[in-house]
Coordinates of N, CA and C in Angstrom, one line a residue:
M1 N -33.8 -5.4 -9.8 CA -33.6 -4.6 -8.6 C -32.1 -4.5 -8.4
I2 N -31.6 -3.3 -8.1 CA -30.2 -3.1 -7.9 C -29.9 -3.5 -6.5
I3 N -28.6 -3.7 -6.2 CA -28.2 -4.3 -4.9 C -28.6 -3.4 -3.7
G4 N -28.5 -2.1 -3.9 CA -28.8 -1.2 -2.7 C -30.3 -1.4 -2.4
E5 N -31.2 -1.4 -3.4 CA -32.6 -1.6 -3.2 C -32.9 -2.9 -2.5
R6 N -32.2 -3.9 -2.9 CA -32.4 -5.3 -2.3 C -32.0 -5.3 -0.8
I7 N -30.8 -4.6 -0.5 CA -30.4 -4.5 0.9 C -31.4 -3.8 1.7
R8 N -31.9 -2.6 1.2 CA -32.9 -1.9 1.9 C -34.1 -2.7 2.2
A9 N -34.6 -3.4 1.1 CA -35.8 -4.2 1.2 C -35.6 -5.3 2.3
L10 N -34.5 -6.0 2.3 CA -34.2 -7.0 3.3 C -34.2 -6.4 4.7
R11 N -33.5 -5.2 4.8 CA -33.4 -4.5 6.1 C -34.8 -4.1 6.7
E12 N -35.6 -3.6 5.8 CA -37.0 -3.2 6.2 C -37.8 -4.4 6.5
E13 N -37.7 -5.5 5.7 CA -38.4 -6.7 6.0 C -38.1 -7.2 7.4
K14 N -36.9 -7.1 7.8 CA -36.5 -7.5 9.2 C -36.7 -6.5 10.2
K15 N -37.3 -5.3 9.8 CA -37.6 -4.2 10.7 C -36.3 -3.7 11.5
L16 N -35.2 -3.6 10.7 CA -34.0 -3.1 11.2 C -33.7 -1.7 10.8
T17 N -33.1 -0.9 11.6 CA -32.7 0.5 11.2 C -31.3 0.4 10.6
R18 N -30.9 1.5 10.0 CA -29.5 1.6 9.5 C -28.6 1.5 10.7
G19 N -29.0 2.1 11.8 CA -28.2 2.0 13.1 C -28.0 0.5 13.5
D20 N -29.0 -0.3 13.4 CA -28.9 -1.7 13.7 C -27.8 -2.4 12.8
I21 N -27.9 -2.1 11.5 CA -27.0 -2.6 10.6 C -25.6 -2.1 10.8
M22 N -25.4 -0.9 11.2 CA -24.1 -0.3 11.5 C -23.5 -1.1 12.7
E23 N -24.3 -1.4 13.7 CA -23.8 -2.1 14.9 C -23.4 -3.5 14.5
R24 N -24.2 -4.1 13.6 CA -23.9 -5.5 13.3 C -22.8 -5.7 12.3
T25 N -22.5 -4.7 11.5 CA -21.5 -4.8 10.4 C -20.2 -4.0 10.7
G26 N -20.3 -3.0 11.5 CA -19.2 -2.1 11.6 C -19.1 -1.0 10.5
L27 N -20.1 -1.0 9.6 CA -20.1 0.0 8.5 C -20.7 1.3 9.0
Q28 N -20.3 2.4 8.5 CA -20.9 3.7 8.9 C -22.3 3.8 8.4
R29 N -23.1 4.5 9.1 CA -24.5 4.7 8.8 C -24.6 5.4 7.4
T30 N -23.7 6.4 7.2 CA -23.8 7.2 6.0 C -23.4 6.3 4.8
Y31 N -22.5 5.4 5.0 CA -22.1 4.4 3.9 C -23.3 3.5 3.6
I32 N -24.0 3.0 4.6 CA -25.1 2.2 4.4 C -26.2 2.9 3.6
W33 N -26.4 4.2 3.9 CA -27.4 5.0 3.2 C -26.9 5.2 1.8
R34 N -25.6 5.4 1.5 CA -25.1 5.6 0.2 C -25.3 4.3 -0.7
V35 N -25.1 3.1 -0.1 CA -25.3 1.9 -0.8 C -26.8 1.7 -1.1
E36 N -27.7 1.9 -0.1 CA -29.1 1.7 -0.3 C -29.7 2.6 -1.3
N37 N -29.1 3.8 -1.5 CA -29.6 4.8 -2.4 C -28.9 4.8 -3.8
G38 N -28.0 3.8 -4.0 CA -27.3 3.6 -5.3 C -26.2 4.5 -5.5
Y39 N -25.6 5.2 -4.5 CA -24.5 6.1 -4.7 C -23.2 5.4 -4.6
T40 N -23.2 4.2 -4.0 CA -22.0 3.4 -3.8 C -22.3 2.0 -4.2
V41 N -21.3 1.3 -4.8 CA -21.4 -0.1 -5.1 C -20.5 -0.8 -4.2
P42 N -21.0 -1.6 -3.3 CA -20.1 -2.3 -2.3 C -19.2 -3.4 -2.9
A43 N -18.1 -3.6 -2.3 CA -17.2 -4.7 -2.7 C -17.8 -6.0 -2.2
V44 N -17.3 -7.1 -2.7 CA -17.8 -8.4 -2.3 C -17.6 -8.6 -0.8
E45 N -16.5 -8.2 -0.2 CA -16.3 -8.3 1.3 C -17.4 -7.5 2.0
T46 N -17.7 -6.4 1.5 CA -18.8 -5.6 2.2 C -20.1 -6.2 2.0
L47 N -20.4 -6.9 0.9 CA -21.6 -7.6 0.7 C -21.7 -8.7 1.7
E48 N -20.6 -9.4 2.0 CA -20.6 -10.4 3.0 C -21.0 -9.9 4.4
K49 N -20.5 -8.7 4.7 CA -20.8 -8.0 6.0 C -22.3 -7.7 6.0
F50 N -22.9 -7.2 4.9 CA -24.3 -6.9 4.9 C -25.1 -8.2 5.1
A51 N -24.7 -9.3 4.4 CA -25.4 -10.6 4.5 C -25.4 -11.1 6.0
R52 N -24.2 -11.0 6.6 CA -24.1 -11.4 8.0 C -25.0 -10.5 8.9
G53 N -24.9 -9.2 8.7 CA -25.7 -8.2 9.5 C -27.2 -8.4 9.3
L54 N -27.6 -8.8 8.1 CA -29.0 -9.0 7.9 C -29.4 -10.5 8.2
E55 N -28.4 -11.3 8.6 CA -28.7 -12.7 8.9 C -29.4 -13.4 7.8
V56 N -28.8 -13.3 6.6 CA -29.3 -14.0 5.4 C -28.1 -14.5 4.6
P57 N -28.3 -15.6 3.9 CA -27.2 -16.1 3.0 C -27.0 -15.0 1.9
I58 N -25.7 -15.0 1.5 CA -25.4 -13.9 0.5 C -26.2 -13.9 -0.7
H59 N -26.6 -15.1 -1.2 CA -27.4 -15.2 -2.4 C -28.7 -14.3 -2.3
R60 N -29.2 -14.1 -1.1 CA -30.4 -13.3 -0.9 C -30.3 -11.9 -1.3
L61 N -29.0 -11.4 -1.3 CA -28.8 -10.0 -1.8 C -28.9 -9.9 -3.3
F62 N -28.9 -11.0 -4.0 CA -29.0 -10.9 -5.5 C -30.3 -11.6 -6.0
Y63 N -30.9 -12.4 -5.2 CA -31.9 -13.3 -5.7 C -33.1 -13.3 -4.7
D64 N -34.3 -13.2 -5.2 CA -35.5 -13.2 -4.3 C -35.9 -14.5 -3.7
G65 N -35.6 -15.6 -4.3 CA -36.1 -16.9 -3.8 C -35.4 -17.3 -2.5
K66 N -36.1 -18.1 -1.8 CA -35.5 -18.6 -0.5 C -34.4 -19.6 -0.7
E67 N -34.4 -20.4 -1.7 CA -33.3 -21.3 -2.0 C -32.4 -20.7 -3.0
P68 N -31.1 -21.1 -3.0 CA -30.2 -20.5 -4.0 C -30.7 -20.9 -5.4
P69 N -30.4 -20.0 -6.4 CA -30.8 -20.3 -7.8 C -30.1 -21.6 -8.3
P70 N -30.7 -22.3 -9.2 CA -30.0 -23.5 -9.7 C -28.7 -23.1 -10.4
L71 N -27.7 -24.0 -10.3 CA -26.4 -23.8 -10.9 C -26.5 -24.1 -12.4
V72 N -25.8 -23.3 -13.2 CA -25.7 -23.5 -14.6 C -24.6 -24.5 -14.9
Q73 N -24.9 -25.6 -15.6 CA -23.9 -26.6 -15.9 C -22.8 -26.0 -16.9
V74 N -21.6 -26.0 -16.5 CA -20.5 -25.5 -17.3 C -19.5 -26.6 -17.4
N75 N -19.0 -26.9 -18.6 CA -18.0 -27.9 -18.8 C -16.6 -27.4 -18.4
S76 N -15.6 -28.2 -18.4 CA -14.3 -27.8 -18.0 C -13.7 -26.6 -18.8
E77 N -14.1 -26.4 -20.0 CA -13.6 -25.3 -20.8 C -14.4 -24.0 -20.6
G78 N -15.4 -24.0 -19.7 CA -16.2 -22.8 -19.5 C -17.3 -22.6 -20.5
R79 N -17.6 -23.6 -21.3 CA -18.7 -23.4 -22.2 C -20.0 -23.5 -21.5
G80 N -21.0 -22.6 -21.9 CA -22.3 -22.6 -21.3 C -22.6 -21.3 -20.7
L81 N -21.6 -20.5 -20.4 CA -21.7 -19.1 -19.9 C -21.1 -18.1 -20.9
W82 N -21.7 -16.9 -20.9 CA -21.1 -15.9 -21.7 C -19.7 -15.6 -21.1
G83 N -18.7 -15.5 -22.0 CA -17.4 -15.2 -21.5 C -16.6 -16.4 -21.2
G84 N -17.2 -17.6 -21.5 CA -16.5 -18.8 -21.2 C -15.6 -19.3 -22.2
S85 N -15.8 -18.8 -23.5 CA -14.9 -19.3 -24.6 C -15.0 -18.3 -25.7
G86 N -14.0 -18.5 -26.6 CA -14.0 -17.7 -27.9 C -13.8 -16.2 -27.7
D87 N -14.5 -15.5 -28.6 CA -14.4 -14.0 -28.6 C -15.0 -13.4 -27.3
D88 N -16.1 -14.1 -26.8 CA -16.7 -13.6 -25.6 C -15.7 -13.6 -24.4
K89 N -14.8 -14.7 -24.4 CA -13.8 -14.8 -23.3 C -12.8 -13.7 -23.4
K90 N -12.4 -13.3 -24.7 CA -11.5 -12.2 -24.9 C -12.1 -10.9 -24.4
T91 N -13.4 -10.7 -24.8 CA -14.1 -9.5 -24.4 C -14.2 -9.4 -22.9
L92 N -14.5 -10.5 -22.2 CA -14.6 -10.5 -20.8 C -13.3 -10.2 -20.1
K93 N -12.2 -10.7 -20.7 CA -10.9 -10.4 -20.1 C -10.6 -8.9 -20.2
K94 N -10.9 -8.3 -21.3 CA -10.7 -6.9 -21.5 C -11.5 -6.1 -20.5
F95 N -12.8 -6.5 -20.3 CA -13.6 -5.8 -19.3 C -13.0 -5.9 -17.9
R96 N -12.6 -7.1 -17.5 CA -12.0 -7.3 -16.2 C -10.7 -6.4 -16.1
H97 N -9.9 -6.3 -17.1 CA -8.7 -5.5 -17.0 C -9.0 -4.1 -16.8
F98 N -10.0 -3.5 -17.6 CA -10.3 -2.1 -17.5 C -11.1 -1.8 -16.2
L99 N -12.0 -2.7 -15.8 CA -12.7 -2.4 -14.6 C -11.8 -2.4 -13.4
S100 N -10.7 -3.2 -13.4 CA -9.8 -3.2 -12.2 C -9.1 -1.9 -12.0
K101 N -9.1 -1.1 -13.1 CA -8.4 0.2 -13.0 C -9.3 1.4 -12.6
L102 N -10.6 1.1 -12.5 CA -11.5 2.2 -12.1 C -11.6 2.3 -10.6
D103 N -11.8 3.6 -10.2 CA -12.1 3.8 -8.7 C -13.6 3.6 -8.4
E104 N -13.9 3.8 -7.2 CA -15.3 3.5 -6.7 C -16.3 4.4 -7.5
A105 N -16.0 5.7 -7.6 CA -16.9 6.6 -8.3 C -17.1 6.2 -9.7
E106 N -16.0 5.8 -10.4 CA -16.1 5.5 -11.8 C -16.9 4.2 -12.0
R107 N -16.7 3.2 -11.1 CA -17.5 1.9 -11.1 C -19.0 2.2 -10.9
S108 N -19.3 3.1 -10.0 CA -20.7 3.5 -9.7 C -21.3 4.1 -10.9
L109 N -20.6 5.0 -11.6 CA -21.1 5.7 -12.8 C -21.3 4.6 -13.9
L110 N -20.4 3.8 -14.1 CA -20.5 2.7 -15.1 C -21.7 1.8 -14.9
L111 N -21.9 1.4 -13.6 CA -23.0 0.6 -13.3 C -24.3 1.3 -13.5
Y112 N -24.4 2.6 -13.1 CA -25.6 3.4 -13.4 C -25.9 3.4 -14.9
L113 N -24.9 3.7 -15.7 CA -25.1 3.8 -17.1 C -25.6 2.5 -17.7
A114 N -25.0 1.4 -17.3 CA -25.4 0.0 -17.7 C -26.8 -0.2 -17.4
E115 N -27.2 0.1 -16.1 CA -28.6 -0.1 -15.7 C -29.6 0.8 -16.6
E116 N -29.2 2.0 -16.9 CA -30.1 2.9 -17.7 C -30.2 2.3 -19.1
M117 N -29.1 1.8 -19.7 CA -29.1 1.2 -21.0 C -30.0 0.0 -21.0
A118 N -29.9 -0.8 -20.0 CA -30.8 -2.0 -19.9 C -32.2 -1.7 -19.8
R119 N -32.6 -0.6 -19.0 CA -33.9 -0.2 -18.9 C -34.5 0.3 -20.2
R120 N -33.7 1.0 -20.9 CA -34.1 1.6 -22.2 C -34.3 0.4 -23.2
N121 N -33.5 -0.6 -23.2 CA -33.6 -1.7 -24.1 C -34.8 -2.6 -23.7
D122 N -35.2 -2.6 -22.4 CA -36.4 -3.4 -22.0 C -37.6 -2.7 -22.6
G123 N -37.6 -1.4 -22.6 CA -38.8 -0.6 -23.2 C -38.9 -0.8 -24.6
K124 N -37.9 -1.2 -25.4 CA -38.0 -1.3 -26.8 C -38.6 -2.6 -27.3
K125 N -38.7 -3.5 -26.4 CA -39.3 -4.8 -26.8 C -40.7 -4.8 -27.1

């Protein structure tokens, strides 16, 4: 589930309108609509506003369970996660560098393409 769908599901679960969220977060109703419909990918600060407005911990925007997901044990060198060491770390550093140069529309397009690629790969299994 993409972030916008999750935000909409939580809003509807709590029987709130976009107007209610607008009042609680200070975000424009049209912006909320754009996020819920996948046209805009919110920044972390905006996700925090959504979480406060929906009165849920921020992990609920990413995870369906009531409790936070278990933490992955990572040693001091970052081993245990992709991008924590070796060639993966170099690749992640490049991604971070290039992603920081994209504007909102380009990030949204890239996210959309990644989601489509993941869906196609899921169908190949």
